[in-house]
Amino acid sequence: MYPRNAASPERVDIGPVIQITDGAVQTSGVAVKVIPSGGTEASGGGTVEYSADGVVLYTPTQAETNYTSFILVASKTGCFPASKTVVTSASGTAGYAGVDWSKITAATSTVALT
């Protein structure tokens, strides 16, 4: 799972952005918008990069990841856009999808089961 509100967010592959007229994969000039769950769509404040085969890669800012999910949309005029929905975990630790013990109010309490 993708870490929520992580101090160093991981890069996300959005996909290739394709020119409508000739099918050329775009490797520059692509803009990324972020649509957070329950938030307002805005231009991405993170870093846009491209893989060797033209896949748009985006590293979001920490604030952009502080939602239960967010959508990334890569677009360019005259092109088919690409998008990716990212669901975050309850934890800011990459790869950890378990309980976020910092959110438990009485983590040291014990309960006797009968």
PDB file of C-alpha atoms in Angstrom:
ATOM      1  CA  MET A   1       0.000   0.000   0.000  1.00  0.00           C
ATOM      2  CA  TYR A   2       1.050   3.568  -0.551  1.00  0.00           C
ATOM      3  CA  PRO A   3       2.084   5.381   2.657  1.00  0.00           C
ATOM      4  CA  ARG A   4      -0.253   8.116   3.847  1.00  0.00           C
ATOM      5  CA  ASN A   5       1.295  11.508   4.600  1.00  0.00           C
ATOM      6  CA  ALA A   6       4.809  10.076   4.314  1.00  0.00           C
ATOM      7  CA  ALA A   7       7.708  12.488   4.734  1.00  0.00           C
ATOM      8  CA  SER A   8       9.332  11.089   1.554  1.00  0.00           C
ATOM      9  CA  PRO A   9       6.532   9.987  -0.807  1.00  0.00           C
ATOM     10  CA  GLU A  10       7.361   7.273  -3.320  1.00  0.00           C
ATOM     11  CA  ARG A  11       7.210   7.793  -7.079  1.00  0.00           C
ATOM     12  CA  VAL A  12       4.008   6.693  -8.879  1.00  0.00           C
ATOM     13  CA  ASP A  13       3.798   5.554 -12.504  1.00  0.00           C
ATOM     14  CA  ILE A  14       0.767   7.248 -14.088  1.00  0.00           C
ATOM     15  CA  GLY A  15       1.170   5.864 -17.604  1.00  0.00           C
ATOM     16  CA  PRO A  16       2.005   7.179 -21.058  1.00  0.00           C
ATOM     17  CA  VAL A  17       0.379  10.315 -22.481  1.00  0.00           C
ATOM     18  CA  ILE A  18      -0.333   9.723 -26.189  1.00  0.00           C
ATOM     19  CA  GLN A  19      -0.609  12.313 -28.993  1.00  0.00           C
ATOM     20  CA  ILE A  20      -4.056  11.950 -30.605  1.00  0.00           C
ATOM     21  CA  THR A  21      -2.984  12.727 -34.183  1.00  0.00           C
ATOM     22  CA  ASP A  22       0.015  10.428 -34.574  1.00  0.00           C
ATOM     23  CA  GLY A  23       0.167   8.178 -31.485  1.00  0.00           C
ATOM     24  CA  ALA A  24       3.509   9.577 -30.311  1.00  0.00           C
ATOM     25  CA  VAL A  25       4.307   9.019 -26.649  1.00  0.00           C
ATOM     26  CA  GLN A  26       5.042  12.331 -24.936  1.00  0.00           C
ATOM     27  CA  THR A  27       8.310  12.671 -23.037  1.00  0.00           C
ATOM     28  CA  SER A  28       8.104  16.362 -22.122  1.00  0.00           C
ATOM     29  CA  GLY A  29       5.586  19.075 -21.330  1.00  0.00           C
ATOM     30  CA  VAL A  30       3.097  16.858 -19.497  1.00  0.00           C
ATOM     31  CA  ALA A  31       1.207  18.444 -16.599  1.00  0.00           C
ATOM     32  CA  VAL A  32      -0.046  16.488 -13.580  1.00  0.00           C
ATOM     33  CA  LYS A  33      -3.172  17.308 -11.585  1.00  0.00           C
ATOM     34  CA  VAL A  34      -3.953  15.825  -8.194  1.00  0.00           C
ATOM     35  CA  ILE A  35      -7.543  15.087  -7.148  1.00  0.00           C
ATOM     36  CA  PRO A  36      -7.611  14.154  -3.450  1.00  0.00           C
ATOM     37  CA  SER A  37     -10.508  12.228  -1.940  1.00  0.00           C
ATOM     38  CA  GLY A  38     -12.840  14.887  -0.589  1.00  0.00           C
ATOM     39  CA  GLY A  39     -10.491  17.664  -1.691  1.00  0.00           C
ATOM     40  CA  THR A  40     -10.195  20.084  -4.576  1.00  0.00           C
ATOM     41  CA  GLU A  41      -8.442  19.275  -7.860  1.00  0.00           C
ATOM     42  CA  ALA A  42      -5.196  21.216  -8.242  1.00  0.00           C
ATOM     43  CA  SER A  43      -2.002  21.289 -10.270  1.00  0.00           C
ATOM     44  CA  GLY A  44       0.564  18.870  -8.880  1.00  0.00           C
ATOM     45  CA  GLY A  45       3.294  20.374  -6.757  1.00  0.00           C
ATOM     46  CA  GLY A  46       5.550  17.320  -6.987  1.00  0.00           C
ATOM     47  CA  THR A  47       8.106  16.163  -9.537  1.00  0.00           C
ATOM     48  CA  VAL A  48       7.243  14.939 -13.055  1.00  0.00           C
ATOM     49  CA  GLU A  49       9.694  12.562 -14.749  1.00  0.00           C
ATOM     50  CA  TYR A  50       9.577  10.115 -17.665  1.00  0.00           C
ATOM     51  CA  SER A  51      10.760   6.532 -17.956  1.00  0.00           C
ATOM     52  CA  ALA A  52      12.837   5.435 -20.965  1.00  0.00           C
ATOM     53  CA  ASP A  53       9.675   4.310 -22.770  1.00  0.00           C
ATOM     54  CA  GLY A  54       7.669   7.460 -21.984  1.00  0.00           C
ATOM     55  CA  VAL A  55       5.672   6.463 -18.908  1.00  0.00           C
ATOM     56  CA  VAL A  56       4.902   9.558 -16.837  1.00  0.00           C
ATOM     57  CA  LEU A  57       6.304   9.203 -13.309  1.00  0.00           C
ATOM     58  CA  TYR A  58       5.172  11.506 -10.518  1.00  0.00           C
ATOM     59  CA  THR A  59       6.552  12.031  -7.020  1.00  0.00           C
ATOM     60  CA  PRO A  60       3.850  13.798  -4.996  1.00  0.00           C
ATOM     61  CA  THR A  61       4.402  16.204  -2.147  1.00  0.00           C
ATOM     62  CA  GLN A  62       3.746  15.002   1.390  1.00  0.00           C
ATOM     63  CA  ALA A  63       0.555  17.093   1.602  1.00  0.00           C
ATOM     64  CA  GLU A  64      -0.803  15.530  -1.603  1.00  0.00           C
ATOM     65  CA  THR A  65      -0.621  12.084   0.010  1.00  0.00           C
ATOM     66  CA  ASN A  66      -2.478  13.019   3.208  1.00  0.00           C
ATOM     67  CA  TYR A  67      -5.812  11.556   2.055  1.00  0.00           C
ATOM     68  CA  THR A  68      -7.371   8.093   2.086  1.00  0.00           C
ATOM     69  CA  SER A  69      -6.911   8.156  -1.691  1.00  0.00           C
ATOM     70  CA  PHE A  70      -5.995  10.517  -4.495  1.00  0.00           C
ATOM     71  CA  ILE A  71      -6.141  10.490  -8.293  1.00  0.00           C
ATOM     72  CA  LEU A  72      -3.247  11.596 -10.501  1.00  0.00           C
ATOM     73  CA  VAL A  73      -4.046  12.811 -14.018  1.00  0.00           C
ATOM     74  CA  ALA A  74      -1.243  13.415 -16.533  1.00  0.00           C
ATOM     75  CA  SER A  75      -2.283  15.491 -19.550  1.00  0.00           C
ATOM     76  CA  LYS A  76      -1.084  17.596 -22.431  1.00  0.00           C
ATOM     77  CA  THR A  77      -3.010  19.525 -25.083  1.00  0.00           C
ATOM     78  CA  GLY A  78      -3.875  17.336 -28.096  1.00  0.00           C
ATOM     79  CA  CYS A  79      -3.180  14.109 -26.199  1.00  0.00           C
ATOM     80  CA  PHE A  80      -5.055  11.312 -24.485  1.00  0.00           C
ATOM     81  CA  PRO A  81      -4.559  11.740 -20.736  1.00  0.00           C
ATOM     82  CA  ALA A  82      -3.418   8.996 -18.372  1.00  0.00           C
ATOM     83  CA  SER A  83      -4.573   8.580 -14.787  1.00  0.00           C
ATOM     84  CA  LYS A  84      -3.961   6.485 -11.689  1.00  0.00           C
ATOM     85  CA  THR A  85      -5.908   6.157  -8.438  1.00  0.00           C
ATOM     86  CA  VAL A  86      -3.709   5.731  -5.369  1.00  0.00           C
ATOM     87  CA  VAL A  87      -5.126   4.325  -2.118  1.00  0.00           C
ATOM     88  CA  THR A  88      -3.093   5.112   0.969  1.00  0.00           C
ATOM     89  CA  SER A  89      -2.571   3.033   4.086  1.00  0.00           C
ATOM     90  CA  ALA A  90      -3.296   4.203   7.611  1.00  0.00           C
ATOM     91  CA  SER A  91       0.446   4.420   8.215  1.00  0.00           C
ATOM     92  CA  GLY A  92       3.117   6.764   6.920  1.00  0.00           C
ATOM     93  CA  THR A  93       5.564   3.840   6.686  1.00  0.00           C
ATOM     94  CA  ALA A  94       6.031   2.559   3.140  1.00  0.00           C
ATOM     95  CA  GLY A  95       4.771  -0.983   2.625  1.00  0.00           C
ATOM     96  CA  TYR A  96       3.103  -1.200   6.050  1.00  0.00           C
ATOM     97  CA  ALA A  97      -0.620  -1.879   5.900  1.00  0.00           C
ATOM     98  CA  GLY A  98      -1.133  -3.007   9.499  1.00  0.00           C
ATOM     99  CA  VAL A  99      -2.358  -1.130  12.537  1.00  0.00           C
ATOM    100  CA  ASP A 100      -0.994   2.358  13.065  1.00  0.00           C
ATOM    101  CA  TRP A 101      -0.354   2.099  16.810  1.00  0.00           C
ATOM    102  CA  SER A 102       0.105   5.850  17.123  1.00  0.00           C
ATOM    103  CA  LYS A 103      -3.645   6.182  16.540  1.00  0.00           C
ATOM    104  CA  ILE A 104      -4.573   3.781  19.365  1.00  0.00           C
ATOM    105  CA  THR A 105      -5.540   5.832  22.436  1.00  0.00           C
ATOM    106  CA  ALA A 106      -4.626   3.224  25.056  1.00  0.00           C
ATOM    107  CA  ALA A 107      -2.040   0.971  23.429  1.00  0.00           C
ATOM    108  CA  THR A 108      -0.787  -0.331  26.795  1.00  0.00           C
ATOM    109  CA  SER A 109      -4.200  -1.467  28.067  1.00  0.00           C
ATOM    110  CA  THR A 110      -4.832  -5.182  28.465  1.00  0.00           C
ATOM    111  CA  VAL A 111      -8.137  -6.973  28.225  1.00  0.00           C
ATOM    112  CA  ALA A 112      -8.796 -10.313  29.873  1.00  0.00           C
ATOM    113  CA  LEU A 113     -10.775 -12.660  27.665  1.00  0.00           C
ATOM    114  CA  THR A 114     -13.027 -15.279  29.213  1.00  0.00           C
TER     115      THR A 114
END
